[in-house]
Coordinates of C-alpha atoms in Angstrom, one line a residue:
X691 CA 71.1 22.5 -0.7
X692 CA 71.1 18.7 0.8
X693 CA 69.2 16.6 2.0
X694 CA 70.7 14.7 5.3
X695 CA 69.4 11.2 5.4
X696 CA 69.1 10.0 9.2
X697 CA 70.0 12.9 11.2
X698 CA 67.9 13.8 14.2
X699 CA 67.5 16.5 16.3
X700 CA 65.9 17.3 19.7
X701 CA 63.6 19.8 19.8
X702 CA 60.2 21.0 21.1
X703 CA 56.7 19.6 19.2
X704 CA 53.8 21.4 19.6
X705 CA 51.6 18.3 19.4
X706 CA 53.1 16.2 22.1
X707 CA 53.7 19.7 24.8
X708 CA 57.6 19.0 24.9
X709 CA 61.0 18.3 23.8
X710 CA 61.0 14.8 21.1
X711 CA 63.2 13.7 18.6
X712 CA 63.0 14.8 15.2
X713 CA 64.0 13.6 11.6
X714 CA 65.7 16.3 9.7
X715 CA 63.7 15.2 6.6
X716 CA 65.6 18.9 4.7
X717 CA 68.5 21.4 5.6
X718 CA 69.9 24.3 4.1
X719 CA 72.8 25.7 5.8
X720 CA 74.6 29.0 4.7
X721 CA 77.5 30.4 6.1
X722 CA 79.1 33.9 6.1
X723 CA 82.3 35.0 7.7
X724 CA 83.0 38.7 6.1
X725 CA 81.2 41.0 7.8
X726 CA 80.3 38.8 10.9
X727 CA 80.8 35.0 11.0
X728 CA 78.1 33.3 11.5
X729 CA 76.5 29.8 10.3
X730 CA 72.2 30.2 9.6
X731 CA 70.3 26.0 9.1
X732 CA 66.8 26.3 7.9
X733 CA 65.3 22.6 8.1
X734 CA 62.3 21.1 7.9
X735 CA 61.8 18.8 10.9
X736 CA 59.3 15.6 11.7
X737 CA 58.3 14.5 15.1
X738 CA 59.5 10.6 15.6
X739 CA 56.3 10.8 18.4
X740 CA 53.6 12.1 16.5
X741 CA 54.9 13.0 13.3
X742 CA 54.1 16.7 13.0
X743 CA 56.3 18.7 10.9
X744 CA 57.7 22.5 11.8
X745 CA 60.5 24.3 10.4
X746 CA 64.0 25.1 12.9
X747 CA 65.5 27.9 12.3
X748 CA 69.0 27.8 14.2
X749 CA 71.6 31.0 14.0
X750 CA 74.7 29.7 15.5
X751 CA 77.1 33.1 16.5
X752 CA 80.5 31.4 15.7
X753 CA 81.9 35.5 16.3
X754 CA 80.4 35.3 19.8
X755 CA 81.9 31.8 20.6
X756 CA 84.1 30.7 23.6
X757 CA 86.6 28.6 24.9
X758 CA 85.4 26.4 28.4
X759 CA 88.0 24.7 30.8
X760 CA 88.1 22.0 28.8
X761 CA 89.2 23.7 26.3
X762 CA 86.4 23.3 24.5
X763 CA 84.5 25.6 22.1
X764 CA 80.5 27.1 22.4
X765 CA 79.0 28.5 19.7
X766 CA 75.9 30.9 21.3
X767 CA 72.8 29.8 19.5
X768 CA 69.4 31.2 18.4
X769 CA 66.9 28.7 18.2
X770 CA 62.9 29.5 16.9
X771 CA 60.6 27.0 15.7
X772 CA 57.5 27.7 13.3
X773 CA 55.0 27.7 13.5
X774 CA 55.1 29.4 16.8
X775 CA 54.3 27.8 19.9
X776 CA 54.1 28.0 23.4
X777 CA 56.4 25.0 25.0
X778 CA 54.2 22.6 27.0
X779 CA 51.0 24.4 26.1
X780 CA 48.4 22.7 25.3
X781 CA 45.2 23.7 22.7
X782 CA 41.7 23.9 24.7
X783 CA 39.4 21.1 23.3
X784 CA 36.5 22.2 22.7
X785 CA 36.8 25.2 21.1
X786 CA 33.8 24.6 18.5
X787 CA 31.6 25.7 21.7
X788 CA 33.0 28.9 22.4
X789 CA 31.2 32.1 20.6
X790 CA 33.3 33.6 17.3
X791 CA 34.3 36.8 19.4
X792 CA 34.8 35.2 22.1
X793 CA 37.7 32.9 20.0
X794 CA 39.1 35.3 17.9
X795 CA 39.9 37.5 21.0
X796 CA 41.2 34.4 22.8
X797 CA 43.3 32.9 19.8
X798 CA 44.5 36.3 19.0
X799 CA 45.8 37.0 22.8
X800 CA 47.1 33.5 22.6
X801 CA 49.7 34.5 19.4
X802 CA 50.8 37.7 21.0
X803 CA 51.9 35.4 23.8
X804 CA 53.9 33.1 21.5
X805 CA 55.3 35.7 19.6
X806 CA 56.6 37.4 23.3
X807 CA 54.3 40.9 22.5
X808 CA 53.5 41.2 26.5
X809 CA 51.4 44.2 26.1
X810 CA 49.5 43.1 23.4
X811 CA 49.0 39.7 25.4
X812 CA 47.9 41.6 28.7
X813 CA 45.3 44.0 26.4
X814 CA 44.4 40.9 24.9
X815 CA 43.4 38.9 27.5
X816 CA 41.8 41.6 29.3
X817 CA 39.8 41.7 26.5
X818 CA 38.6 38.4 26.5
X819 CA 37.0 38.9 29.9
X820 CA 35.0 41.7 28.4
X821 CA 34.0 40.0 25.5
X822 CA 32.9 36.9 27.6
X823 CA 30.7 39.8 29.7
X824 CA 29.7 40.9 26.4
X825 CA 28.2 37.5 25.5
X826 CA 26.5 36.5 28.8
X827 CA 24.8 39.7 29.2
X828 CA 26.6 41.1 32.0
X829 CA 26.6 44.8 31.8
X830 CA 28.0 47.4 33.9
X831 CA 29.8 51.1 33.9
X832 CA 33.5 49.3 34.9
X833 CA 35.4 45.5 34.1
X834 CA 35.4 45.6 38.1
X835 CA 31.6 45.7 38.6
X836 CA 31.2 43.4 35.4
X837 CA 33.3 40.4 36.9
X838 CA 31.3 40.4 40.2
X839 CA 28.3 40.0 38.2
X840 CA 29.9 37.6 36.8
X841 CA 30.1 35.5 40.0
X842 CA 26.5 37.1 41.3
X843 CA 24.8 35.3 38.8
X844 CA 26.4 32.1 39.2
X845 CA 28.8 31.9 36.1
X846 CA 31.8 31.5 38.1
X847 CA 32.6 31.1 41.4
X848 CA 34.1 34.2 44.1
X849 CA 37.3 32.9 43.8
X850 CA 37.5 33.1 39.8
X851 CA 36.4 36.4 40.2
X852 CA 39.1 37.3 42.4
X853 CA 41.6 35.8 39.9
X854 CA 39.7 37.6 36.8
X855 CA 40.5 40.7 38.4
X856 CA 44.4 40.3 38.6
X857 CA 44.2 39.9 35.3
X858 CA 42.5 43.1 34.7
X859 CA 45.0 44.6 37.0
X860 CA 47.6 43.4 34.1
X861 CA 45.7 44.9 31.4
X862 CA 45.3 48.0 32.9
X863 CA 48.9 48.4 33.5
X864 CA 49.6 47.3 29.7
X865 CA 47.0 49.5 28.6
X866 CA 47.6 52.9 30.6
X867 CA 51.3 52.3 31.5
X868 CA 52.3 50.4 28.4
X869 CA 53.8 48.2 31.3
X870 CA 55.2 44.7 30.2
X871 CA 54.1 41.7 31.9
X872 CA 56.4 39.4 32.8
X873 CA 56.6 36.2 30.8
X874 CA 55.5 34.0 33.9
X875 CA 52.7 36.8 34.9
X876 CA 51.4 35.9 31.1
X877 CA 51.5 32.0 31.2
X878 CA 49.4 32.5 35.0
X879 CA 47.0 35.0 33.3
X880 CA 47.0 32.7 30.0
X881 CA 45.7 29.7 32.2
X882 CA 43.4 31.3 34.4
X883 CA 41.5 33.3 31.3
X884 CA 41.4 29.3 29.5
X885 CA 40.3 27.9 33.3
X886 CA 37.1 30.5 33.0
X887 CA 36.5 29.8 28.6
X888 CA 36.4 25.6 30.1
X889 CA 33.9 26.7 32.9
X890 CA 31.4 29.0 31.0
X891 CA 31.7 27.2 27.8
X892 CA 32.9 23.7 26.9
X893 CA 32.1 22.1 30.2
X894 CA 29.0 22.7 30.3
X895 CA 28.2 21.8 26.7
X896 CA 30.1 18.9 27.1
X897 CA 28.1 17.7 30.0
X898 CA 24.8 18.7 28.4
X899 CA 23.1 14.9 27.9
X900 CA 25.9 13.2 29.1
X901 CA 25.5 14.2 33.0
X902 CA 22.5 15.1 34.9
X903 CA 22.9 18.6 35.1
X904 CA 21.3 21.3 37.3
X905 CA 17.9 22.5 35.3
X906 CA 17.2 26.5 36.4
X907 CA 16.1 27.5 32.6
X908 CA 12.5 27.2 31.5
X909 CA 13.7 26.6 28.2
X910 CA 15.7 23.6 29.3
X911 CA 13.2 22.7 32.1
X912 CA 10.4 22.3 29.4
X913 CA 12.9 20.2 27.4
X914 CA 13.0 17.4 30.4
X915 CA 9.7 17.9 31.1
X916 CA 8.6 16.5 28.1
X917 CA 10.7 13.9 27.6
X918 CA 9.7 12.5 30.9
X919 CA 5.8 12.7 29.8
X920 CA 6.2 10.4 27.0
X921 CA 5.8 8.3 30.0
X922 CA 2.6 9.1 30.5
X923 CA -1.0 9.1 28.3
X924 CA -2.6 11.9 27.7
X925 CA -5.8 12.9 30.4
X926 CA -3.2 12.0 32.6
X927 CA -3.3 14.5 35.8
X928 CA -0.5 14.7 38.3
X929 CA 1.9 17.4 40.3
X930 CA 4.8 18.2 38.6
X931 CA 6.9 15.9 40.8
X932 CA 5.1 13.0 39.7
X933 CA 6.3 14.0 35.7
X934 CA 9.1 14.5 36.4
X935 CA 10.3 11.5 38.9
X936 CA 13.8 11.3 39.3
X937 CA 14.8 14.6 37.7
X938 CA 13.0 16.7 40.1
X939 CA 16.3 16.8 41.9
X940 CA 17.9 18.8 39.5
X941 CA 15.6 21.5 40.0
X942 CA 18.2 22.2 42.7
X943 CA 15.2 24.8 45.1
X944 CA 14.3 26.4 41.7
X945 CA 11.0 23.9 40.8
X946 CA 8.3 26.1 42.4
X947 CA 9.9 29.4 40.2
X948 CA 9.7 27.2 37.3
X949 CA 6.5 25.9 38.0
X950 CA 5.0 29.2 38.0
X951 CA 6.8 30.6 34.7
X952 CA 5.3 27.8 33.1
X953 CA 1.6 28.3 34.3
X954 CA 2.3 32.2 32.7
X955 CA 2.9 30.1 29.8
X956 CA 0.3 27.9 29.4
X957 CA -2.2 30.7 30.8
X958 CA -0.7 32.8 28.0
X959 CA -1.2 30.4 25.5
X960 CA 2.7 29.8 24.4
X961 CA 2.1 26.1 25.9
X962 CA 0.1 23.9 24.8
X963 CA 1.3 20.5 26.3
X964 CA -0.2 20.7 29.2
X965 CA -3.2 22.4 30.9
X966 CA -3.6 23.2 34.2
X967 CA -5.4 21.0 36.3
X968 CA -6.4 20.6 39.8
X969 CA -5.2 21.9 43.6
X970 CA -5.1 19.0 45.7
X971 CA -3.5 18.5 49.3
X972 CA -1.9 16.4 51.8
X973 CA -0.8 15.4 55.3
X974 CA -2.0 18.3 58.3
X975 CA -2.2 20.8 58.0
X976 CA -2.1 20.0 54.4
X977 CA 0.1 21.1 51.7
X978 CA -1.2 22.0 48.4
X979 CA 0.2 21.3 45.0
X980 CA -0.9 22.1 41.6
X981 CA -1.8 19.5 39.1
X982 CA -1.0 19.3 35.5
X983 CA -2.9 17.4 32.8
X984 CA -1.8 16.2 29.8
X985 CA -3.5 17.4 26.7

C-alpha cells in the first residue's frame, strides 16, 4: 500500500454536477495474472473544485486489451465511483419542506436510479405520485383519476398532469410487465417527478413571506387579515377591502367566499377579532357591502 503524492485524476464529483480534477490523496493497486490478468486501484479521491472526497474504484481488463493502428495498446476499463451518483444531477434544495413519505419514497427511487435497478426506479417513482396524492388528499379508485384531480384542484397545471401520467405509464409496465425502462426514459421521468416535488412543495414554501402570494385559504386569509388590522384601532368599522388595502388583490375572485366563511366563523363564535358590523351601499343602483368592526 502507497500513498502517491501529486497524482491527479479526472473524474466525476457529485458536488460540482461533472467531470473535475482530483487529488489521489490514497491508492491501493493489486494485480493478478493467473487465472485472468487483470490490475484492480481502489483510491480515495479529492475534488481540486470543491474538495469533496469519494472513493474510484477502476478494474483495468489487461486480458481483454488491444492493439490500435498506432500500434498502441487499450486496456478496457471499469470505472464506479462511491458513493453513487448520478452524473450532472443535481440534489433538490429544499427538501426540509417536503413530507417524510413523500422523501423517503423520492430519495429511495432516486438510488435505484444510481445504482441502474430500472424497475425498481419506475415502481418507485410511480410511487411517489401516489404518495404526493396520498398527502394532498386526493383520492380516487385509479392513479389515472387521482392525477386529474390533481390538476382539478389547482395543484398542477393540465400539462404536468399529462406528463404525470407517462410516468405512470412506466410504472405500470415495470410493475405488470417487469419491463425495463430505458436509462434516458428514467433521467426524463426522474426530472419531471422533481419538476412536480418543486411545484407542490418547496416553491411554495419558499415564496411564503417572501412574495405576495395568492390567498384562497381561510386559515391563511385570517393570517393577512390581521396583520393588516394592526393598522387600525379598535371600534373601527369598514368593508373588508378597506382592512385589507393592497392585499385584496390576492384574493384573486375568492374574497366574497372568504368573506362569508368568516362570518360562519365569527357567527359561530371561533372568531373573535372582529364582529360583524353594518350593510352599507353605494353608487345606483347601489351595491352593498358588509362591514366589519374591530373588537
Amino acid at each position: 500500500m502507497t500513498i502517491e503524492e501529486g497524482k491527479t485524476v479526472r473524474s466525476p464529483c457529485s458536488e460540482c454536477c461533472g467531470l473535475t480534477m482530483h487529488d489521489i490523496k490514497y491508492i491501493h493497486t493489486e494485480s493478478f495474472n493467473e487465472e485472468y490478468n487483470c490490475t484492480i486501484h481502489h483510491m480515495i479521491i479529492q475534488c481540486r473544485g470543491c474538495s469533496h472526497t469519494s472513493f474510484r474504484y477502476v478494474f483495468e481488463d489487461i486480458e481483454s486489451a488491444y492493439p490500435t493502428s498506432n500500434n498502441d495498446w487499450v486496456v478496457p476499463k471499469i470505472i464506479e465511483i462511491y458513493p453513487k451518483f448520478l452524473e450532472g444531477h443535481r440534489q433538490l434544495d429544499g427538501m426540509i419542506y417536503v413530507p417524510d413519505i413523500v422523501r423517503e419514497i423520492y430519495q429511495e427511487s432516486l438510488t435505484a436510479t444510481q445504482e441502474g435497478a430500472g424497475v425498481l426506479a419506475g415502481l418507485g417513482l410511480r410511487g411517489t405520485i401516489e404518495a404526493i396524492c396520498n398527502d394532498r388528499g386526493i383520492t380516487g379508485r385509479t392513479l389515472d383519476s387521482r392525477i386529474s384531480k390533481l390538476a382539478a384542484q389547482g395543484f398542477i397545471s393540465q400539462k404536468d398532469a399529462e406528463r404525470l401520467h407517462a410516468i405512470r405509464f412506466l410504472g405500470n409496465d415495470a410493475a405488470h410487465e417487469i419491463k425495463k425502462p430505458t436509462d434516458n426514459q428514467i433521467e426524463i421521468a426522474l426530472k419531471i417527478i422533481e419538476y412536480l416535488i418543486t411545484t407542490v412543495y418547496i416553491l411554495d414554501k419558499e415564496a411564503k413571506g417572501k412574495l405576495d402570494t395568492v390567498v384562497v385559504d381561510l386559515s391563511e386569509f385570517k393570517k393577512l387579515l390581521e396583520a393588516n388590522l394592526k393598522n387600525y384601532a379598535p371600534g373601527d368599522e369598514y368593508p373588508l377591502a378597506k382592512f385589507l388595502g393592497k392585499d385584496v388583490r390576492r384574493m384573486q375572485g375568492a374574497l366574497s367566499r372568504l368573506e362569508a366563511e368568516l362570518i360562519d366563523d365569527i357567527t359561530a363564535g371561533n372568531y373573535s377579532k372582529l364582529a360583524i358590523g353594518k350593510i352599507d351601499g353605494f353608487g345606483t343602483p347601489p351595491i352593498q357591502r358588509q362591514y366589519f368592526k374591530i373588537t
